[in-house]
mmCIF file of C-alpha atoms in Angstrom:
data_model
loop_
_atom_site.group_PDB
_atom_site.id
_atom_site.type_symbol
_atom_site.label_atom_id
_atom_site.label_comp_id
_atom_site.label_asym_id
_atom_site.label_seq_id
_atom_site.Cartn_x
_atom_site.Cartn_y
_atom_site.Cartn_z
ATOM 1 C CA MET A 143 167.716 58.566 116.599
ATOM 2 C CA ALA A 144 168.531 54.869 116.542
ATOM 3 C CA ASN A 145 167.707 54.507 120.263
ATOM 4 C CA VAL A 146 164.757 56.219 120.153
ATOM 5 C CA LEU A 147 163.404 53.932 117.217
ATOM 6 C CA TYR A 148 164.618 50.905 118.935
ATOM 7 C CA PHE A 149 163.023 51.364 122.375
ATOM 8 C CA THR A 150 159.777 52.723 120.483
ATOM 9 C CA HIS A 151 159.624 49.451 118.675
ATOM 10 C CA ALA A 152 160.522 47.304 121.367
ATOM 11 C CA ASP A 153 157.998 48.919 123.702
ATOM 12 C CA SER A 154 155.216 48.824 121.168
ATOM 13 C CA TRP A 155 155.928 45.079 120.763
ATOM 14 C CA ALA A 156 155.473 44.469 124.404
ATOM 15 C CA LEU A 157 152.213 46.668 124.721
ATOM 16 C CA THR A 158 150.821 44.970 121.602
ATOM 17 C CA LEU A 159 151.214 41.456 123.061
ATOM 18 C CA LEU A 160 149.655 42.645 126.177
ATOM 19 C CA LEU A 161 146.887 44.347 124.429
ATOM 20 C CA PHE A 162 146.492 41.265 122.222
ATOM 21 C CA ILE A 163 146.094 39.104 125.392
ATOM 22 C CA ALA A 164 143.639 41.658 126.987
ATOM 23 C CA SER A 165 141.363 41.993 123.697
ATOM 24 C CA PHE A 166 141.178 38.171 123.619
ATOM 25 C CA ALA A 167 140.337 37.811 127.345
ATOM 26 C CA LEU A 168 137.685 40.588 127.032
ATOM 27 C CA ILE A 169 136.113 38.627 123.998
ATOM 28 C CA LYS A 170 136.025 35.297 126.046
ATOM 29 C CA MET A 171 134.511 37.233 129.046
ATOM 30 C CA GLY A 172 131.846 38.631 126.710
ATOM 31 C CA LYS A 173 132.650 42.340 127.448
ATOM 32 C CA VAL A 174 132.150 43.775 123.832
ATOM 33 C CA LYS A 175 132.853 47.342 124.752
ATOM 34 C CA GLY A 176 136.034 46.683 126.416
ATOM 35 C CA HIS A 177 137.146 44.426 123.520
ATOM 36 C CA LYS A 178 136.381 47.135 121.067
ATOM 37 C CA ILE A 179 138.312 49.702 122.923
ATOM 38 C CA THR A 180 141.529 47.660 123.497
ATOM 39 C CA ARG A 181 141.247 46.324 119.775
ATOM 40 C CA MET A 182 141.264 49.815 118.379
ATOM 41 C CA ILE A 183 144.404 50.617 120.902
ATOM 42 C CA LEU A 184 146.052 47.390 119.608
ATOM 43 C CA ARG A 185 145.684 48.567 115.844
ATOM 44 C CA LEU A 186 147.216 51.927 116.900
ATOM 45 C CA PHE A 187 150.174 50.066 118.397
ATOM 46 C CA PHE A 188 150.299 47.868 115.113
ATOM 47 C CA VAL A 189 150.665 51.194 113.266
ATOM 48 C CA VAL A 190 153.502 52.420 115.675
ATOM 49 C CA MET A 191 155.230 49.143 115.513
ATOM 50 C CA VAL A 192 155.333 49.214 111.671
ATOM 51 C CA ILE A 193 156.523 52.729 111.408
ATOM 52 C CA SER A 194 159.311 52.442 113.839
ATOM 53 C CA GLY A 195 160.220 49.185 112.105
ATOM 54 C CA LEU A 196 160.471 50.947 108.757
ATOM 55 C CA GLY A 197 162.350 53.870 110.324
ATOM 56 C CA MET A 198 164.915 51.136 111.835
ATOM 57 C CA LEU A 199 165.213 49.648 108.353
ATOM 58 C CA PHE A 200 165.891 52.866 106.476
ATOM 59 C CA LEU A 201 168.554 53.669 109.167
ATOM 60 C CA TYR A 202 170.244 50.506 108.989
ATOM 61 C CA GLN A 203 170.062 50.417 105.161
ATOM 62 C CA PHE A 204 167.776 47.327 104.933
ATOM 63 C CA PRO A 205 169.759 44.331 105.938
ATOM 64 C CA LEU A 206 168.062 41.105 104.675
ATOM 65 C CA MET A 207 167.858 39.683 107.953
ATOM 66 C CA TYR A 208 165.499 42.568 109.301
ATOM 67 C CA ILE A 209 163.525 42.470 106.039
ATOM 68 C CA VAL A 210 162.584 38.852 106.768
ATOM 69 C CA LYS A 211 161.759 39.982 110.313
ATOM 70 C CA GLY A 212 159.586 42.587 109.056
ATOM 71 C CA ILE A 213 157.716 40.149 106.668
ATOM 72 C CA ILE A 214 157.164 37.717 109.522
ATOM 73 C CA ALA A 215 156.145 40.559 111.891
ATOM 74 C CA VAL A 216 153.382 41.602 109.439
ATOM 75 C CA TRP A 217 152.272 37.974 109.168
ATOM 76 C CA LEU A 218 152.088 37.938 112.855
ATOM 77 C CA ILE A 219 150.063 41.081 112.948
ATOM 78 C CA ALA A 220 147.673 39.196 110.495
ATOM 79 C CA VAL A 221 147.327 36.187 112.552
ATOM 80 C CA MET A 222 146.547 38.370 115.735
ATOM 81 C CA GLU A 223 143.764 39.932 113.768
ATOM 82 C CA ARG A 224 142.586 36.714 112.483
ATOM 83 C CA ILE A 225 142.661 35.166 115.878
ATOM 84 C CA LEU A 226 140.500 38.042 117.317
ATOM 85 C CA SER A 227 137.944 38.086 114.500
ATOM 86 C CA ARG A 228 137.465 34.514 114.765
ATOM 87 C CA THR A 229 136.930 34.416 118.353
ATOM 88 C CA GLU A 230 134.602 37.451 118.178
ATOM 89 C CA ALA A 231 132.464 35.459 115.582
ATOM 90 C CA GLY A 232 132.549 32.235 117.729
ATOM 91 C CA GLN A 233 134.561 30.227 115.233
ATOM 92 C CA ARG A 234 137.500 28.172 115.992
ATOM 93 C CA ALA A 235 141.134 29.528 115.530
ATOM 94 C CA GLY A 236 143.337 26.581 116.304
ATOM 95 C CA SER A 237 145.434 26.712 113.258
ATOM 96 C CA SER A 238 145.683 30.474 113.815
ATOM 97 C CA TRP A 239 147.336 29.822 117.172
ATOM 98 C CA VAL A 240 149.729 27.492 115.793
ATOM 99 C CA GLN A 241 150.649 30.199 113.335
ATOM 100 C CA PHE A 242 150.787 32.815 116.129
ATOM 101 C CA ALA A 243 153.238 30.569 118.074
ATOM 102 C CA VAL A 244 155.670 30.062 115.220
ATOM 103 C CA ALA A 245 155.407 33.811 113.959
ATOM 104 C CA LEU A 246 156.103 35.011 117.487
ATOM 105 C CA LEU A 247 158.944 32.553 118.087
ATOM 106 C CA LEU A 248 160.538 33.600 114.823
ATOM 107 C CA VAL A 249 160.259 37.387 115.435
ATOM 108 C CA LEU A 250 161.762 37.141 118.812
ATOM 109 C CA LEU A 251 164.651 34.961 117.725
ATOM 110 C CA LEU A 252 165.370 37.258 114.943
ATOM 111 C CA GLY A 253 164.894 40.292 116.982
ATOM 112 C CA PHE A 254 167.077 39.322 119.808
ATOM 113 C CA GLU A 255 169.646 37.967 117.034
ATOM 114 C CA VAL A 256 169.527 34.300 118.328
ATOM 115 C CA ILE A 257 169.069 33.560 114.508
ATOM 116 C CA ARG A 258 171.341 35.404 112.231
ATOM 117 C CA PHE A 259 172.066 35.123 108.709
#
């Protein structure tokens, strides 16, 4: 069961990042319909990612490091949504990109256990 949750979670992270980049590119190209489709699929993968992450938290009995990673991951999801919303509205998203980079780096370092506590 742990392997299924782990690979579902890891694969959904990879697809989430690809869909985020694709959705952002479609906004920049002015392809509204394509952006809406990729954004809805992106939101589906957000749900898959959260559910598989919660499943692993239950399975591993809530270690503090993974609770922190989950909180940062929810922050990352919110930042991705904010970037797409601001870009779609024609607003600047500079500070959101900085938050995206920091949150993504922290999630990756915690996920691959480079940072441990």
